[in-house]
Coordinates of C-alpha atoms and ligand atoms in Angstrom, one line a residue:
M959 CA 0.0 0.0 0.0
R960 CA 1.1 3.5 -0.9
L961 CA 0.0 6.9 0.3
R962 CA -0.1 9.9 -2.1
R963 CA -0.8 13.5 -1.3
C964 CA -3.1 15.2 -3.8
P965 CA -3.5 18.9 -4.6
G966 CA -6.2 20.2 -2.2
G967 CA -4.9 18.3 0.8
T968 CA -6.8 15.0 0.3
S969 CA -4.8 11.8 0.3
R970 CA -5.5 8.7 -1.7
V971 CA -4.4 5.2 -0.9
A972 CA -3.6 2.8 -3.6
L973 CA -4.9 -0.7 -3.5
R974 CA -2.4 -3.4 -4.3
T975 CA 0.5 -1.9 -6.3
R976 CA -1.2 0.5 -8.7
R977 CA -0.2 4.2 -8.6
P978 CA -2.8 6.1 -6.5
R979 CA -5.1 8.4 -8.5
C980 CA -6.0 11.9 -7.6
P981 CA -9.5 13.3 -8.5
R982 CA -9.4 15.3 -11.8
R983 CA -9.5 19.0 -11.4
A984 CA -12.2 21.1 -13.0
F985 CA -11.4 21.7 -16.7
G986 CA -9.4 18.6 -16.6
G987 CA -6.0 20.3 -16.4
S988 CA -4.3 23.6 -16.2
R989 CA -4.2 24.4 -20.0
R990 CA -8.0 24.5 -20.6
P991 CA -8.7 27.8 -18.9
I992 CA -5.9 29.4 -20.8
A993 CA -7.3 28.1 -24.1
L994 CA -10.7 29.3 -23.1
A995 CA -9.4 32.8 -22.3
A996 CA -7.4 32.9 -25.5
G997 CA -10.5 31.8 -27.5
T998 CA -12.6 34.5 -25.9
A999 CA -10.0 37.1 -26.6
A1000 CA -9.7 36.1 -30.2
L1001 CA -13.5 36.2 -30.6
L1002 CA -13.6 39.7 -29.1
L1003 CA -10.9 40.8 -31.4
L1004 CA -12.8 39.4 -34.4
L1005 CA -16.0 41.1 -33.3
A1006 CA -14.1 44.4 -32.8
G1007 CA -13.5 44.4 -36.5
C1008 CA -17.3 44.8 -37.0
G1009 CA -17.1 48.4 -36.1
G1010 CA -15.5 51.4 -37.7
N1011 CA -16.8 50.9 -41.2
G1012 CA -20.0 52.9 -41.0
Q1013 CA -21.9 49.7 -40.2
D1014 CA -21.8 49.4 -36.5
T1015 CA -25.1 48.7 -34.6
L1016 CA -23.5 50.0 -31.4
S1017 CA -22.7 53.3 -33.0
P1018 CA -26.2 54.6 -33.6
H1019 CA -26.9 57.7 -35.7
S1020 CA -30.7 57.8 -35.4
T1021 CA -33.3 57.6 -32.6
Q1022 CA -34.3 54.2 -33.8
A1023 CA -30.8 52.8 -33.9
G1024 CA -30.2 54.3 -30.5
Q1025 CA -33.1 52.4 -29.1
I1026 CA -31.9 49.2 -30.6
A1027 CA -28.4 49.7 -29.1
N1028 CA -30.1 50.4 -25.7
L1029 CA -32.0 47.1 -26.0
F1030 CA -28.7 45.3 -26.7
W1031 CA -27.0 46.8 -23.6
V1032 CA -30.0 46.1 -21.4
M1033 CA -30.1 42.5 -22.6
M1034 CA -26.3 42.2 -22.1
A1035 CA -26.6 43.5 -18.5
V1036 CA -29.5 41.2 -17.7
A1037 CA -27.7 38.2 -19.2
W1038 CA -24.5 38.9 -17.3
G1039 CA -26.5 39.6 -14.1
G1040 CA -28.3 36.3 -14.6
L1041 CA -25.1 34.4 -15.2
L1042 CA -23.4 35.8 -12.0
L1043 CA -26.5 35.1 -10.0
V1044 CA -26.7 31.5 -11.2
V1045 CA -23.0 30.9 -10.5
A1046 CA -23.4 32.4 -7.0
L1047 CA -26.4 30.3 -6.2
L1048 CA -24.7 27.1 -7.5
F1049 CA -21.8 27.9 -5.2
A1050 CA -24.0 28.6 -2.2
A1051 CA -26.0 25.4 -2.9
W1052 CA -22.8 23.4 -3.0
K1053 CA -21.6 24.9 0.2
R1054 CA -24.9 24.3 1.9
R1055 CA -25.1 20.7 0.8
Q1056 CA -21.6 20.1 2.2
T1057 CA -22.6 21.4 5.6
R1058 CA -26.3 20.4 6.0
G1059 CA -27.4 18.0 3.2
G1060 CA -30.6 18.6 1.2
D1061 CA -33.6 20.5 2.7
R1062 CA -36.8 22.3 1.7
F1063 CA -35.0 25.5 1.1
G1064 CA -33.6 23.9 -2.1
T1065 CA -37.1 23.1 -3.4
W1066 CA -38.1 26.7 -2.9
M1067 CA -35.0 27.9 -4.7
V1068 CA -35.7 25.7 -7.7
G1069 CA -39.3 26.9 -7.9
G1070 CA -38.6 30.6 -7.2
A1071 CA -35.1 31.3 -8.7
G1072 CA -35.2 28.5 -11.3
I1073 CA -38.7 29.0 -12.7
A1074 CA -40.5 32.2 -11.6
M1075 CA -37.5 34.5 -12.0
P1076 CA -36.5 33.6 -15.6
I1077 CA -40.2 33.9 -16.7
G1078 CA -40.3 37.3 -15.0
V1079 CA -37.1 38.5 -16.6
V1080 CA -37.9 37.2 -20.1
A1081 CA -41.4 38.7 -19.9
A1082 CA -39.9 42.1 -18.9
L1083 CA -37.5 42.0 -21.8
F1084 CA -40.2 41.0 -24.2
F1085 CA -42.4 43.9 -23.0
F1086 CA -39.5 46.4 -23.3
S1087 CA -38.6 45.3 -26.9
D1088 CA -42.1 44.7 -28.1
V1089 CA -44.1 47.6 -26.7
F1090 CA -41.4 50.3 -27.1
L1091 CA -38.8 49.2 -29.6
I1092 CA -40.9 47.5 -32.4
R1093 CA -43.4 50.4 -32.3
D1094 CA -40.8 53.1 -32.5
T1095 CA -38.7 51.4 -35.3
Q1096 CA -41.8 50.7 -37.4
A1097 CA -42.3 52.7 -40.6
P1098 CA -45.1 55.2 -40.2
A1099 CA -47.9 55.5 -42.7
A1100 CA -46.8 57.0 -46.1
S1101 CA -48.8 60.2 -45.3
E1102 CA -46.8 60.9 -42.2
T1103 CA -43.4 60.8 -43.9
R1104 CA -42.1 63.7 -46.1
L1105 CA -40.3 61.6 -48.7
T1106 CA -40.8 58.2 -50.1
V1107 CA -38.0 56.2 -51.9
T1108 CA -38.6 53.0 -53.7
V1109 CA -35.8 50.5 -53.2
I1110 CA -35.6 47.4 -55.3
G1111 CA -33.3 44.4 -54.6
H1112 CA -31.6 42.6 -57.5
Q1113 CA -29.0 39.8 -57.5
W1114 CA -26.7 41.6 -56.6
F1115 CA -27.3 45.3 -56.4
W1116 CA -29.8 47.8 -55.0
E1117 CA -31.8 50.1 -57.2
A1118 CA -33.5 53.2 -55.8
R1119 CA -36.2 55.3 -57.4
Y1120 CA -37.6 58.6 -56.2
P1121 CA -41.3 58.8 -57.0
G1122 CA -42.4 62.0 -58.7
T1123 CA -39.0 62.3 -60.5
R1124 CA -37.2 60.3 -63.2
A1125 CA -34.2 59.6 -61.0
V1126 CA -33.0 56.0 -60.9
V1127 CA -29.8 55.2 -59.0
A1128 CA -27.9 52.1 -57.9
D1129 CA -26.1 51.2 -54.7
E1130 CA -25.7 54.8 -53.5
I1131 CA -29.0 55.9 -52.0
H1132 CA -29.2 59.6 -51.0
I1133 CA -31.6 60.9 -48.4
P1134 CA -32.0 64.3 -46.8
T1135 CA -31.2 64.8 -43.1
R1136 CA -33.8 65.8 -40.5
T1137 CA -36.5 64.3 -42.7
P1138 CA -38.4 61.1 -42.1
V1139 CA -37.9 59.0 -45.2
N1140 CA -40.2 56.1 -45.9
L1141 CA -38.4 53.4 -47.9
Q1142 CA -40.6 51.0 -49.7
V1143 CA -38.5 48.0 -50.4
R1144 CA -39.3 45.2 -52.9
T1145 CA -37.4 42.6 -55.0
V1146 CA -37.4 41.5 -58.6
D1147 CA -35.9 38.0 -57.9
V1148 CA -35.2 36.2 -54.6
I1149 CA -35.5 37.2 -50.9
H1150 CA -33.0 39.9 -49.7
S1151 CA -32.9 41.9 -46.5
F1152 CA -32.3 45.7 -46.5
W1153 CA -30.3 46.9 -43.5
V1154 CA -28.5 50.1 -42.6
P1155 CA -27.2 49.1 -39.1
E1156 CA -26.5 52.6 -37.8
L1157 CA -29.9 53.9 -38.7
N1158 CA -32.6 51.3 -38.1
R1159 CA -33.3 47.6 -38.0
K1160 CA -33.3 45.3 -41.0
I1161 CA -36.3 44.6 -43.1
D1162 CA -36.9 41.5 -45.2
V1163 CA -37.5 41.9 -48.9
I1164 CA -39.8 39.3 -50.1
P1165 CA -41.0 38.6 -53.7
G1166 CA -44.5 39.8 -54.3
R1167 CA -44.5 42.1 -51.2
T1168 CA -43.5 45.7 -50.5
N1169 CA -42.1 46.2 -47.0
R1170 CA -41.4 49.6 -45.4
I1171 CA -38.7 51.0 -43.2
L1172 CA -38.3 54.4 -41.7
L1173 CA -34.9 56.1 -42.1
E1174 CA -34.3 59.4 -40.4
T1175 CA -31.1 61.0 -39.2
D1176 CA -29.9 64.4 -38.1
R1177 CA -26.3 63.8 -39.0
P1178 CA -25.1 64.1 -42.6
G1179 CA -22.8 61.2 -43.4
T1180 CA -22.2 58.1 -45.4
Y1181 CA -23.7 55.0 -43.8
R1182 CA -22.9 51.5 -45.1
G1183 CA -25.8 49.1 -45.7
Q1184 CA -25.7 45.4 -46.4
C1185 CA -28.0 42.8 -47.7
A1186 CA -28.7 40.7 -44.6
E1187 CA -30.3 37.6 -46.1
F1188 CA -28.4 34.9 -48.1
C1189 CA -29.5 35.5 -51.7
G1190 CA -27.0 33.6 -53.8
L1191 CA -23.3 33.4 -54.6
Q1192 CA -22.6 37.1 -54.3
H1193 CA -24.8 37.9 -51.3
A1194 CA -21.8 39.3 -49.4
H1195 CA -21.2 41.7 -52.3
M1196 CA -24.6 43.2 -52.1
A1197 CA -23.7 46.2 -50.1
F1198 CA -24.7 49.8 -50.6
L1199 CA -24.1 53.3 -49.3
L1200 CA -26.8 55.4 -47.6
I1201 CA -25.8 59.0 -48.0
A1202 CA -27.5 61.5 -45.8
Q1203 CA -27.2 65.1 -47.0
P1204 CA -28.5 68.5 -45.8
P1205 CA -31.9 69.0 -47.6
A1206 CA -30.6 71.7 -50.0
Q1207 CA -27.7 69.5 -51.1
F1208 CA -30.1 66.5 -51.5
R1209 CA -32.5 68.5 -53.7
A1210 CA -29.6 69.6 -55.9
W1211 CA -28.4 66.0 -56.2
L1212 CA -31.9 64.7 -57.0
A1213 CA -32.4 67.3 -59.7
R1214 CA -29.1 66.2 -61.4
Q1215 CA -30.0 62.5 -61.2
A1216 CA -33.4 63.2 -62.7
K1217 CA -31.9 64.6 -65.9
P1218 CA -31.3 62.5 -69.0
A1219 CA -27.8 61.3 -69.8
R1220 CA -25.2 64.0 -70.9
R1221 CA -24.7 64.3 -74.6
P1222 CA -21.1 63.4 -75.7
T1223 CA -18.9 66.4 -76.4
T1224 CA -15.8 64.9 -77.9
A1225 CA -15.2 62.5 -80.8
A1226 CA -14.1 59.7 -78.4
Q1227 CA -17.2 60.1 -76.3
R1228 CA -19.4 60.0 -79.4
D1229 CA -17.6 56.8 -80.5
G1230 CA -18.0 55.4 -77.0
R1231 CA -21.7 56.1 -77.0
R1232 CA -22.0 54.2 -80.3
V1233 CA -20.2 51.2 -78.8
F1234 CA -22.6 51.3 -75.9
L1235 CA -25.8 51.6 -78.0
E1236 CA -24.7 49.1 -80.7
G1237 CA -23.0 46.6 -78.5
P1238 CA -24.3 44.3 -75.7
C1239 CA -24.4 47.1 -73.0
A1240 CA -27.7 48.6 -74.2
S1241 CA -29.7 45.3 -73.9
C1242 CA -29.1 45.2 -70.1
H1243 CA -28.6 48.8 -69.0
T1244 CA -30.7 52.0 -69.3
L1245 CA -29.3 55.4 -70.3
R1246 CA -32.2 57.8 -70.0
G1247 CA -32.5 60.0 -73.1
T1248 CA -31.0 57.3 -75.4
P1249 CA -32.5 54.2 -77.0
A1250 CA -30.7 52.0 -74.3
D1251 CA -33.5 50.8 -72.0
G1252 CA -32.3 47.4 -70.6
V1253 CA -33.5 46.6 -67.1
V1254 CA -31.3 43.6 -66.1
G1255 CA -28.4 45.7 -64.8
P1256 CA -28.3 49.1 -63.1
D1257 CA -29.4 52.3 -64.7
L1258 CA -26.1 54.0 -65.9
T1259 CA -27.5 57.4 -66.8
H1260 CA -25.2 59.1 -64.2
L1261 CA -22.7 56.4 -63.6
A1262 CA -19.8 58.8 -63.2
S1263 CA -21.5 60.5 -60.2
R1264 CA -21.1 57.3 -58.2
S1265 CA -18.1 56.5 -56.1
T1266 CA -18.4 52.7 -56.3
L1267 CA -19.2 49.9 -58.7
A1268 CA -20.9 46.5 -58.4
G1269 CA -22.3 46.6 -54.9
L1270 CA -19.3 48.4 -53.4
V1271 CA -16.9 45.8 -54.7
L1272 CA -14.8 48.3 -56.7
P1273 CA -14.1 52.0 -56.5
N1274 CA -15.5 53.8 -59.5
R1275 CA -12.2 54.7 -61.3
K1276 CA -11.2 54.2 -64.9
G1277 CA -9.0 51.2 -64.5
Y1278 CA -11.5 49.3 -62.2
L1279 CA -14.3 50.2 -64.6
A1280 CA -12.3 48.8 -67.5
G1281 CA -11.6 45.6 -65.6
W1282 CA -15.2 45.3 -64.7
I1283 CA -16.4 45.6 -68.3
V1284 CA -14.1 43.0 -69.8
D1285 CA -13.8 40.6 -66.8
S1286 CA -16.7 41.0 -64.5
Q1287 CA -17.1 37.3 -64.0
H1288 CA -13.7 37.1 -62.6
I1289 CA -14.4 39.9 -60.1
K1290 CA -17.9 38.9 -59.1
P1291 CA -18.5 35.3 -60.3
G1292 CA -22.1 34.5 -61.1
N1293 CA -23.3 38.0 -61.6
Q1294 CA -25.6 38.8 -64.5
M1295 CA -23.1 40.7 -66.6
P1296 CA -21.2 38.6 -69.2
D1297 CA -17.5 39.5 -70.0
V1298 CA -17.7 42.0 -72.8
Q1299 CA -15.4 41.4 -75.8
L1300 CA -14.1 44.8 -77.1
S1301 CA -11.1 45.9 -79.0
G1302 CA -8.6 48.3 -77.3
P1303 CA -9.9 51.4 -79.1
Q1304 CA -13.5 50.5 -78.5
L1305 CA -12.9 50.0 -74.8
T1306 CA -11.0 53.4 -74.6
D1307 CA -13.9 55.2 -76.3
L1308 CA -16.5 53.5 -74.1
L1309 CA -14.6 54.5 -71.0
A1310 CA -14.3 58.1 -72.2
Y1311 CA -18.1 58.1 -72.7
L1312 CA -19.0 56.4 -69.4
E1313 CA -16.7 58.7 -67.5
S1314 CA -18.5 61.7 -68.9
L1315 CA -21.9 60.6 -67.5
R1316 CA -21.8 62.8 -64.4
Ligands
CUA1343 CU1 -29.3 40.1 -51.4 CU2 -28.2 38.8 -49.8

């Protein structure tokens, strides 16, 4: 027989000649807690990357987004409070059992703290989110908002129309500040979800339905939005910019967007326009004021006024635009635009024309 002293002071006696075993420690060894802490730290670091790009739910820029962020912090506090309470009670129960064994107090704790309290807490959270939050983030009736914008989801870009004008834009949706804007959102193909995290909650975009969401902010700025429902291969590349401008700037922008496409002023631009109208571009894209009236791809009437291309995948600069035209399937595989076969001079002229469409 051998005697062995274990960590924690207990001693174990081995029967016959086998080495005496000590009880396993919680987590089964000293490395697990370190791995757990490292994993948590890595996750926090990863999540930290979610902020800072104009798409941070915890950096609200509207009343509605502020309320959503508040709900998050309240739920976070309640969850942590609940966790600490449960751990403390577990510890107390363990202590009590060691000293006194089971008693009726335990039964009361299971009934009260284990059943009644969670029901109460969850009911309070439901009341808080349902009664206040859902009501306040709901789109009001069209008559109560000062501006209506129609937003249409496509695989994979967002189109916006401004009723009462001829303006049609893609992926860069402008709204005026200090104005409740009613966005009426629909889709021409599959289910998408329209979401500007810093301004309001997300809204599903379902075929055959028009859903509404209220966007209103006092702060001019560019807010990033994202399709939040898997909608095919390029779902992640279905982002957009929501640009809030002071009302006067917005009106000037809208007036420019409502105009037909600029007429070419140089020989290269005229040749480029011919390439556009006689080649494959015109069958998928619209240029208002010209015979091009395709509806598969975005309206390109004021393409050069945009800062991005293809659902924010590329900056709108000449080289990127050229790459997109001849090799869009390499850049965004599966998108509706075929790679366009053009000679060098044709591409140069087409770029000269597209770059003039301010
Ligand atoms: Cu559209 Cu995801």
